[in-house]
Amino acid sequence: MPRKPKKHNHSMRHRLVTFSPFGRSKAMATRSRMATRGVEKHERQNKDLATSSLNGFKYNMKDKIQQSDSSDDEEFEGDVQADFVFFDPKLSDFHGVKVLLQTYLDNLQWDLSGFVDLILGQPTVGTVVKIENDEDDGVYSVVSALSLERYKASSCFLFCVFMDSKCVLELKDFLLKVCQDTDVLGKLKSLVGEHAQHVGLLVSQRVVNLPPQLLPPLYDGLFDEVGWATEDEPTKELRSSFRFKFYLIISKIYKHKNADQNRGTVKNGEESVIYNRPEDEIFFEVPSGMFSMLILCYQCANLTSIKCFCSLAHGHSVFAYMHSRLLLMRQLKNYRPMGLVMAVEACKISSFREQLHLLIDE
Amino acid sequence: MRLYNSKPDEKRLQYENNCEVGVFSKLTNAYCLVAIGGSENFYSTFEAELADVIPVVKTSIAGTRIIGRLCAGNKKGLLLPHNTTDQELQHLRNSLPDSVVVQRIEERLSALGNCISCNDHVALTHPDLDKETEELIADVLGVEVFRQTVAGNILVGSYCTFSNIGGLVHPHTSIEDLDELSTLLQVPLVAGTVNRGSDVIAAGLTVTDWTAFCGSDTTATELSVIESVFKLREAKPSALVDEMRKSLIDTYV
């Protein structure tokens, strides 16, 4: 019996962060269909740490009410209420998840559909974020942890049926190819090669204006699920496949064009690296030396806004997200988009979770 | 009669990992337009299949790559939205055969590919299209024009695709609507999906009378439906003979 959806009753007043009036009106148009709900306060309950995978897992968070910022209220009709719900990934989420993962490996042509199938075929570890009672059934975020070892074999006769893992091979080849640093290359090779049985690929993609308050429960849920999977999965191979020692993360950042050449020319106030996602900043904290054991940056092809038109066919509200990204890119003219690959030791994950809570909950 | 699909172990038909082939290309019986940019794979698949028969032209429309959704055409003509640049218009006029009338039209609804669905004889259009546009369509494309909806959707160009032989429409089209449309279009129609359950038919599928291209996510079931309604099954000699048996003088003595 599959796990019941984890309900994250997180009613909150959230102002959508888009950068243009057009983007805002587009976002408003899609959101206005949702019924506005009264703000509810939920008590934080003790988490029910189900030992059996048959129990559902309900998750109520204390509500956070955000005061509406009056500065650009004239362009908004008011705050928009959104109830986000966490679900286990299922096969019907294919199109939504695929749209989120379009630029996962830069502009490489690879078996993206196969990769999405792997994520969706793993309901026990992974979460998909949707909005409650959304007619479009849009996917706003997906997180998952995929074992590189499990999907290595070309045919897996395990509990869940699997497809050809050609996508994982293509992914590994891509990572080895973009690595230009020879020291890092050696470590990377061992991570995807001999030590692959201890490596989990941490996939986390979302629409850019997803409220950051969702991130701590999202990541907490994921790492908890990985822990439970090491106990609950039906076969020994599956259980051991989730015993990760390292997590591999592929992400994007913006590096200042002058950052490498001459540190002095980076203007005051301008940062040398801009992170798309707050959790990357925590993972990347090299000075503290705490988390990343491996960092690799590669030149990205230009992210264009063309990809947003593909999702128009699905009537996705991802359009608003892409449009605001395009404007963001104009503001970032001194920066270059770079891909970022990090490997993080699994033992450091608990401190990552704490740091994430601290960062977001402020 | 061949169907190009693109299972992962065969030819991939994707445009930058995107299976919406009908967005980045426009295919008719007389020409094929392909969007610029993206990998050469996409263009070369069309070229390999079609180059001997019809011209395959690389272009953009209004500076974008979503050409399949912005223009509408058949073997007699091509309609372009008002924001097509002069250079693009000239390029298309130069590259397409003289028999094809290329016309830029002033229409508020500029995504003509989403608003107009046509074959060489009949066109279905968005109910809110201007009267002048409707007349232009009838004139340039040489078709009979019907204002229709498909399964309650006004974007008829997105939710149905038909050739002179058959057509595929939105999966939620009712039987009555299917019959009505079939009578209007004079071709057999079937309700189905493409690209693994996507109901935006025209984005995932482009057809001519003898071949079709669809996105690599299309399942085997969807493919068999497409093959049967567009009559694309590989022509084997015995099949031909079987069909023509009644009129053939039997020479196998």
XYZ file of C-alpha atoms in Angstrom:
615
model
C 0.000 0.000 0.000
C 1.520 3.332 -0.943
C 2.113 6.010 1.615
C -0.676 8.531 1.880
C 0.200 12.002 0.705
C 2.011 14.003 3.314
C -0.114 17.027 3.838
C 1.746 20.134 4.609
C -0.949 22.550 5.641
C 0.981 25.611 5.074
C -1.496 28.360 4.432
C 0.407 31.503 4.204
C 0.211 34.883 2.719
C 2.798 34.877 0.071
C 3.639 37.594 -2.326
C 4.872 36.143 -5.561
C 8.343 37.310 -6.379
C 8.466 38.220 -10.040
C 10.308 41.100 -11.527
C 8.031 42.577 -14.107
C 4.449 43.775 -14.179
C 3.791 41.308 -16.956
C 5.182 38.436 -14.956
C 3.094 39.452 -12.001
C -0.096 39.701 -13.982
C 0.571 36.335 -15.513
C 1.237 34.805 -12.127
C -1.885 36.474 -10.769
C -3.957 35.113 -13.605
C -2.994 31.562 -12.817
C -3.235 31.921 -9.086
C -6.521 33.811 -8.962
C -8.401 30.654 -9.734
C -7.487 29.229 -6.404
C -9.955 29.814 -3.653
C -8.605 32.131 -1.010
C -8.651 30.538 2.338
C -8.685 31.987 5.742
C -5.388 31.860 7.468
C -5.289 28.944 9.817
C -3.002 28.339 12.650
C -1.883 24.815 13.097
C -0.336 23.368 16.101
C 2.915 21.669 15.612
C 2.362 18.050 16.329
C 4.900 15.521 17.223
C 6.140 13.945 14.100
C 4.831 10.478 13.829
C 7.927 8.536 13.012
C 6.256 5.640 11.355
C 8.347 2.551 11.439
C 6.118 0.791 9.007
C 5.855 2.076 5.469
C 2.121 1.463 5.537
C 1.286 4.354 7.809
C 0.490 7.699 6.341
C 2.472 10.665 7.489
C 0.709 13.885 8.257
C 2.704 16.964 8.774
C 1.298 20.153 10.194
C 3.453 23.166 10.552
C 2.830 26.221 12.582
C 1.527 28.827 10.294
C 3.652 31.768 9.331
C 1.831 34.898 8.419
C 3.767 37.348 6.363
C 2.913 40.971 6.599
C 2.183 42.246 3.158
C 4.745 44.667 1.961
C 2.941 47.855 1.111
C 5.549 49.121 -1.329
C 4.150 47.627 -4.488
C 0.673 46.901 -3.334
C -0.768 49.017 -6.081
C 0.161 46.378 -8.627
C -1.251 43.507 -6.597
C -4.870 43.047 -5.796
C -3.801 41.579 -2.511
C -1.837 38.656 -1.246
C -2.334 35.281 -2.734
C -3.034 32.290 -0.614
C -1.517 29.010 -1.553
C -1.729 25.657 0.092
C 1.191 23.532 -0.890
C 0.888 19.801 -0.576
C 3.678 17.250 -0.642
C 3.079 14.042 -2.528
C 5.020 10.913 -3.269
C 6.112 10.934 -6.877
C 3.843 9.000 -9.187
C 3.854 8.263 -12.881
C 1.170 10.792 -13.734
C 3.534 13.602 -12.694
C 5.718 12.874 -15.689
C 5.154 16.043 -17.679
C 5.425 18.420 -14.749
C 8.647 16.894 -13.475
C 10.111 16.767 -16.954
C 9.566 20.489 -17.432
C 11.385 21.188 -14.149
C 14.339 19.049 -15.186
C 14.739 20.431 -18.708
C 17.985 22.247 -17.992
C 19.339 19.795 -15.446
C 22.354 18.892 -17.549
C 22.729 22.172 -19.333
C 21.768 21.750 -22.970
C 22.886 18.164 -23.347
C 20.614 15.915 -25.374
C 20.131 12.941 -23.108
C 17.517 10.462 -22.021
C 15.658 12.930 -19.831
C 12.436 10.944 -20.049
C 14.205 7.878 -18.695
C 15.646 9.930 -15.865
C 12.227 11.292 -14.961
C 10.894 7.741 -14.979
C 13.555 6.746 -12.465
C 12.479 9.508 -10.117
C 8.808 8.681 -10.490
C 9.404 5.001 -10.092
C 10.747 5.575 -6.626
C 7.724 6.576 -4.518
C 9.404 5.785 -1.205
C 12.127 8.382 -1.515
C 11.272 11.652 -3.143
C 8.651 14.341 -2.988
C 6.630 16.309 -5.472
C 5.106 19.639 -4.452
C 1.760 20.675 -5.823
C -0.934 23.135 -4.935
C -4.075 21.855 -3.319
C -7.035 21.537 -5.639
C -5.088 22.816 -8.590
C -6.976 21.997 -11.790
C -3.826 21.947 -13.806
C -2.174 19.526 -11.392
C 1.030 21.476 -11.831
C 4.268 20.328 -10.285
C 6.059 23.166 -8.498
C 9.000 21.302 -7.118
C 10.568 17.880 -7.113
C 13.206 16.443 -4.816
C 14.628 12.975 -4.847
C 17.721 10.982 -4.025
C 18.769 8.444 -6.618
C 21.329 5.783 -5.926
C 23.932 5.787 -8.683
C 24.684 2.152 -8.047
C 21.127 0.931 -8.205
C 20.541 2.297 -11.653
C 23.818 1.168 -13.051
C 22.747 -2.257 -14.156
C 21.034 -2.379 -17.481
C 18.205 -4.448 -16.145
C 17.130 -4.475 -12.550
C 14.898 -7.203 -11.268
C 14.070 -5.351 -8.108
C 10.788 -4.612 -6.457
C 9.987 -1.586 -8.566
C 10.271 -2.172 -12.262
C 13.035 -0.253 -13.875
C 13.870 0.950 -17.192
C 17.150 1.168 -18.944
C 19.448 3.359 -16.946
C 21.137 4.785 -19.993
C 20.300 8.197 -18.555
C 22.562 7.583 -15.564
C 25.431 6.575 -17.821
C 24.911 9.712 -19.904
C 24.810 11.777 -16.732
C 28.075 10.287 -15.487
C 29.725 10.865 -18.864
C 28.538 14.458 -18.834
C 29.990 15.087 -15.386
C 33.330 13.595 -16.321
C 33.366 15.575 -19.529
C 32.711 19.008 -17.987
C 35.326 18.523 -15.333
C 38.404 20.399 -16.409
C 40.320 20.325 -13.168
C 42.507 17.232 -13.040
C 42.543 16.886 -9.245
C 38.827 17.068 -9.064
C 38.513 14.693 -11.993
C 40.183 11.920 -10.071
C 37.830 12.300 -7.129
C 34.852 12.561 -9.414
C 35.820 9.426 -11.271
C 36.005 7.460 -8.084
C 32.668 8.819 -6.926
C 30.830 7.793 -10.041
C 32.906 4.708 -10.625
C 34.143 2.455 -7.874
C 32.402 4.180 -5.020
C 29.095 4.624 -6.796
C 27.365 2.297 -4.373
C 27.733 4.917 -1.679
C 26.691 7.871 -3.759
C 23.224 9.334 -3.997
C 22.316 11.905 -6.604
C 20.368 14.644 -4.905
C 17.869 15.998 -7.383
C 16.096 19.154 -6.342
C 14.382 21.443 -8.798
C 11.636 23.938 -8.317
C 9.958 26.974 -9.775
C 11.966 30.033 -8.867
C 9.267 31.720 -6.830
C 8.451 28.793 -4.610
C 8.259 30.105 -1.037
C 11.517 29.351 0.749
C 9.596 28.353 3.864
C 8.889 25.075 2.140
C 12.525 24.128 1.860
C 13.269 22.942 5.393
C 10.362 20.476 5.504
C 11.095 19.404 1.949
C 14.697 18.519 2.683
C 13.916 17.147 6.108
C 11.332 14.898 4.534
C 13.768 13.695 1.914
C 16.562 12.821 4.323
C 14.110 11.186 6.683
C 12.790 9.073 3.836
C 16.295 7.994 2.930
C 16.792 6.923 6.516
C 13.525 5.001 6.589
C 14.307 3.372 3.267
C 17.424 1.821 4.729
C 15.121 0.014 7.169
C 11.838 -0.389 5.336
C 12.645 -1.428 1.799
C 11.637 -4.994 1.030
C 14.920 -6.361 -0.249
C 18.436 -6.237 1.121
C 19.857 -4.711 -2.039
C 17.348 -1.890 -1.945
C 18.036 -1.189 1.689
C 21.751 -1.036 1.158
C 21.350 1.062 -1.977
C 20.090 3.898 0.230
C 23.008 3.817 2.610
C 24.625 6.864 1.094
C 27.993 8.112 2.153
C 27.982 10.990 -0.282
C 25.395 13.094 -1.992
C 26.096 14.459 -5.426
C 24.408 17.741 -6.301
C 24.202 19.371 -9.693
C 23.132 22.973 -9.626
C 23.599 26.403 -11.190
C 25.226 29.541 -9.897
C 26.237 32.910 -11.260
C 29.866 33.776 -10.999
C 31.106 37.320 -11.384
C 33.040 37.620 -14.595
C 35.985 39.221 -12.845
C 36.014 36.893 -9.899
C 38.634 34.515 -11.204
C 40.853 36.979 -13.022
C 41.525 39.664 -10.511
C 39.840 39.744 -7.170
C 40.425 43.450 -6.815
C 38.191 44.432 -9.669
C 35.039 43.000 -8.182
C 33.133 46.117 -7.261
C 32.257 46.706 -3.667
C 28.831 45.442 -2.925
C 28.853 42.969 -5.756
C 29.229 39.433 -4.698
C 31.548 37.094 -6.501
C 29.016 34.306 -6.611
C 25.257 34.480 -6.680
C 23.364 31.374 -5.741
C 20.103 30.463 -7.341
C 19.071 28.440 -4.356
C 19.726 29.119 -0.671
C 20.713 25.547 0.082
C 23.538 25.741 -2.435
C 25.111 28.497 -0.409
C 25.137 26.255 2.623
C 26.541 23.316 0.686
C 29.152 25.473 -0.953
C 30.582 26.928 2.223
C 34.157 26.215 1.379
C 35.763 28.546 3.894
C 34.189 26.631 6.724
C 35.362 23.502 4.965
C 32.455 21.747 6.528
C 30.428 20.402 3.746
C 31.749 20.129 0.276
C 34.447 17.704 -0.431
C 34.259 18.239 -4.132
C 33.426 21.299 -6.113
C 33.410 21.627 -9.815
C 32.270 24.575 -11.904
C 31.662 24.390 -15.590
C 30.712 26.922 -18.176
C 27.037 26.891 -18.905
C 25.498 27.477 -22.251
C 23.280 30.528 -22.180
C 19.953 29.819 -20.606
C 17.458 31.268 -22.988
C 13.844 31.964 -22.419
C 12.829 29.718 -25.270
C 12.243 26.798 -22.981
C 9.405 28.596 -21.347
C 7.344 28.397 -24.522
C 7.432 24.644 -24.438
C 5.602 24.653 -21.178
C 2.920 26.944 -22.586
C 1.597 23.910 -24.349
C 0.851 22.407 -20.962
C -0.698 25.567 -19.648
C 1.865 25.616 -16.922
C 2.401 28.578 -14.726
C 6.086 27.909 -15.194
C 5.805 30.634 -17.833
C 5.829 33.323 -15.172
C 8.879 31.764 -13.628
C 10.825 31.729 -16.850
C 9.900 35.284 -17.737
C 11.142 36.570 -14.436
C 14.316 34.560 -14.921
C 14.921 36.336 -18.192
C 14.706 39.727 -16.495
C 16.899 38.506 -13.683
C 19.466 37.570 -16.288
C 19.529 41.103 -17.669
C 20.229 42.404 -14.194
C 23.063 39.936 -13.922
C 25.001 41.180 -16.902
C 28.278 41.094 -15.040
C 27.790 37.505 -14.136
C 28.222 34.334 -16.019
C 25.996 31.318 -15.475
C 27.994 28.338 -14.325
C 27.066 24.839 -13.545
C 28.043 23.583 -10.155
C 28.639 20.038 -9.073
C 29.168 19.335 -5.411
C 29.679 16.232 -3.401
C 28.683 16.380 0.207
C 29.411 13.840 2.885
C 26.292 12.235 4.190
C 27.411 12.537 7.790
C 27.288 16.313 7.471
C 23.672 16.333 6.412
C 22.239 16.852 9.876
C 24.192 20.071 10.300
C 23.071 21.104 6.824
C 19.477 20.637 7.949
C 20.047 22.799 11.003
C 21.720 25.517 8.998
C 18.896 25.488 6.490
C 16.361 25.898 9.261
C 18.329 28.787 10.686
C 18.691 30.446 7.332
C 15.081 30.170 6.278
C 13.308 30.516 9.562
C 14.753 33.904 10.346
C 4.551 5.196 -45.739
C 6.650 5.564 -42.710
C 6.144 6.829 -39.237
C 9.078 8.485 -37.620
C 8.857 8.182 -34.046
C 11.903 8.020 -32.148
C 12.021 5.341 -29.586
C 15.168 5.939 -27.584
C 17.062 3.234 -29.378
C 16.016 4.496 -32.795
C 16.144 8.029 -34.078
C 15.402 10.582 -31.453
C 13.034 13.269 -32.436
C 13.548 15.893 -29.852
C 14.285 19.554 -30.021
C 16.715 20.263 -27.196
C 15.286 17.517 -25.016
C 11.817 18.721 -25.818
C 9.370 16.324 -27.432
C 7.036 18.980 -28.783
C 8.020 18.561 -32.410
C 4.944 20.394 -33.640
C 6.074 23.544 -31.862
C 9.429 23.783 -33.593
C 8.402 22.663 -37.054
C 5.630 23.131 -39.602
C 4.983 20.309 -42.007
C 2.742 20.314 -45.055
C 2.509 18.298 -48.238
C 4.578 20.851 -50.146
C 7.229 22.094 -47.715
C 8.633 21.743 -44.264
C 9.734 24.570 -41.963
C 12.151 23.836 -39.142
C 13.214 26.205 -36.378
C 16.793 27.401 -36.290
C 18.933 26.705 -33.292
C 18.847 23.524 -31.336
C 20.946 20.606 -32.373
C 21.399 19.559 -35.958
C 19.785 16.249 -35.125
C 16.297 17.694 -35.340
C 16.828 19.300 -38.716
C 18.665 16.311 -40.137
C 15.856 13.915 -39.224
C 13.469 15.933 -41.336
C 15.980 16.344 -44.075
C 16.792 12.666 -44.243
C 13.155 11.765 -44.628
C 11.838 14.606 -46.735
C 14.634 16.289 -48.656
C 14.036 14.406 -51.925
C 10.361 15.155 -51.904
C 9.809 18.615 -50.462
C 12.047 21.527 -49.468
C 13.057 21.654 -45.809
C 13.598 25.268 -44.789
C 15.219 26.558 -41.632
C 13.650 29.717 -40.346
C 12.495 31.742 -37.407
C 9.232 33.643 -37.132
C 9.089 36.925 -35.261
C 12.575 36.088 -34.047
C 11.333 33.042 -32.166
C 11.747 29.330 -32.614
C 8.149 28.334 -31.942
C 7.371 28.532 -35.623
C 4.936 25.647 -35.669
C 2.563 27.506 -33.368
C 2.830 30.868 -35.074
C 2.120 29.991 -38.678
C -0.515 27.990 -40.505
C -0.368 26.533 -43.958
C -0.974 23.812 -46.451
C 0.408 22.945 -49.857
C -1.195 26.001 -51.427
C -0.142 28.690 -49.019
C 1.428 29.817 -45.768
C 0.009 32.377 -43.380
C 2.342 34.316 -41.129
C 1.539 36.523 -38.142
C 1.868 40.274 -38.248
C 5.074 40.272 -36.208
C 7.023 38.295 -38.785
C 9.993 40.407 -39.832
C 10.521 41.487 -43.399
C 13.699 39.436 -43.671
C 11.912 36.310 -42.536
C 9.094 36.933 -44.967
C 11.536 37.404 -47.827
C 13.516 34.344 -46.848
C 10.397 32.220 -46.855
C 9.191 33.608 -50.169
C 12.579 32.786 -51.666
C 12.869 29.303 -50.236
C 9.398 27.955 -50.805
C 8.103 26.770 -54.186
C 6.319 29.346 -56.329
C 3.071 27.467 -56.036
C 2.975 28.338 -52.340
C 1.520 31.762 -51.579
C 3.253 33.265 -48.559
C 1.177 35.945 -46.869
C 1.622 37.937 -43.693
C -1.726 38.808 -42.147
C -2.866 41.415 -39.695
C -4.678 39.465 -37.078
C -4.861 40.190 -33.388
C -4.558 36.488 -32.551
C -1.014 36.094 -33.733
C -0.413 32.461 -32.824
C -1.944 31.283 -36.074
C -0.765 27.727 -35.581
C -2.835 27.518 -32.410
C -5.883 29.104 -33.997
C -6.012 27.397 -37.377
C -5.868 23.728 -38.207
C -6.054 22.773 -41.863
C -5.342 20.283 -44.594
C -5.450 20.966 -48.300
C -9.241 21.233 -48.446
C -10.724 22.265 -45.134
C -9.707 24.489 -42.239
C -10.966 24.714 -38.664
C -10.481 28.047 -36.983
C -10.690 29.727 -33.609
C -14.227 31.104 -33.160
C -12.954 34.651 -32.471
C -10.935 35.089 -35.620
C -11.666 38.244 -37.672
C -13.950 38.011 -40.656
C -11.187 39.377 -42.908
C -8.804 36.734 -41.665
C -11.319 34.042 -42.404
C -11.642 35.289 -45.941
C -7.878 35.442 -46.305
C -7.572 31.877 -45.120
C -10.122 30.728 -47.668
C -8.309 32.712 -50.336
C -4.649 31.986 -49.635
C -4.991 28.408 -48.500
C -7.781 27.535 -50.892
C -9.881 25.863 -48.230
C -13.354 25.877 -46.816
C -13.308 27.484 -43.393
C -15.303 26.400 -40.358
C -15.310 28.087 -36.982
C -15.279 25.283 -34.473
C -14.227 24.208 -31.040
C -12.592 20.900 -30.160
C -13.664 19.323 -26.878
C -14.701 22.761 -25.708
C -11.300 24.247 -26.490
C -11.169 27.260 -28.753
C -7.558 26.675 -29.752
C -8.440 24.260 -32.479
C -4.972 24.484 -33.975
C -3.442 23.009 -30.828
C -5.895 20.283 -30.047
C -6.329 18.630 -33.399
C -4.153 17.645 -36.319
C -5.434 16.319 -39.599
C -4.140 15.530 -43.057
C -6.035 14.687 -46.215
C -6.317 11.119 -45.010
C -7.184 11.166 -41.335
C -7.005 13.159 -38.151
C -6.303 13.001 -34.424
C -8.179 15.147 -31.931
C -8.216 15.942 -28.227
C -8.849 12.846 -26.119
C -11.932 14.277 -24.422
C -13.834 14.930 -27.632
C -17.303 13.431 -27.401
C -18.626 10.977 -29.961
C -21.132 13.490 -31.306
C -18.437 16.120 -31.771
C -16.212 13.550 -33.388
C -18.940 12.677 -35.891
C -19.720 16.311 -36.580
C -16.082 17.204 -37.158
C -15.555 14.153 -39.283
C -18.448 15.168 -41.501
C -17.109 18.685 -41.843
C -13.594 17.552 -42.598
C -14.561 14.534 -44.688
C -11.799 12.450 -43.101
C -11.907 9.781 -40.397
C -11.068 11.168 -36.985
C -10.016 9.532 -33.764
C -9.628 10.964 -30.273
C -6.259 10.213 -28.763
C -3.106 11.507 -27.118
C 0.504 11.923 -28.078
C 3.788 12.200 -26.154
C 2.718 10.005 -23.297
C -0.686 11.350 -22.506
C -0.306 14.937 -23.629
C -3.573 16.265 -25.011
C -1.941 19.018 -27.034
C -1.976 16.967 -30.195
C -0.569 19.463 -32.644
C 2.411 20.202 -30.425
C 3.488 16.597 -30.327
C 2.682 15.482 -33.854
C 3.127 16.768 -37.406
C 1.851 14.942 -40.460
C 1.831 14.877 -44.197
C -0.126 12.482 -46.336
C 2.678 9.955 -46.381
C 4.668 10.433 -43.205
C 4.397 11.682 -39.656
C 6.777 12.851 -36.962
C 6.076 12.678 -33.294
C 7.944 13.262 -30.057
C 10.109 10.636 -28.456
C 7.860 10.251 -25.428
C 5.049 8.826 -27.546
C 4.095 5.356 -26.384
C 3.590 2.317 -28.569
C -0.174 2.439 -28.076
C -0.346 6.060 -29.172
C 1.826 5.227 -32.160
C -0.429 2.433 -33.301
C -3.436 4.744 -33.121
C -1.592 7.377 -35.153
C -0.443 4.802 -37.668
C -3.917 3.497 -38.186
C -5.794 6.779 -38.476
C -3.261 8.374 -40.803
C -2.881 5.117 -42.695
C 0.861 5.063 -42.333
C 1.402 1.353 -42.085
C 4.316 0.210 -44.152
C 3.085 -0.590 -47.654
C 3.872 -4.208 -48.324
C 3.276 -5.639 -51.792
C 0.760 -8.158 -50.505
C -1.176 -5.474 -48.697
C -1.435 -3.408 -51.838
C -2.554 -6.370 -53.829
C -5.144 -7.282 -51.244
C -6.628 -3.838 -51.382
C -6.720 -3.693 -55.106
C -7.744 -7.277 -55.582
C -11.238 -6.499 -56.697
C -10.127 -4.361 -59.597
C -7.025 -6.288 -60.515
C -6.974 -8.799 -63.234
C -5.477 -11.761 -61.541
C -2.185 -12.548 -63.192
C -1.046 -15.186 -60.715
C -1.944 -18.221 -62.683
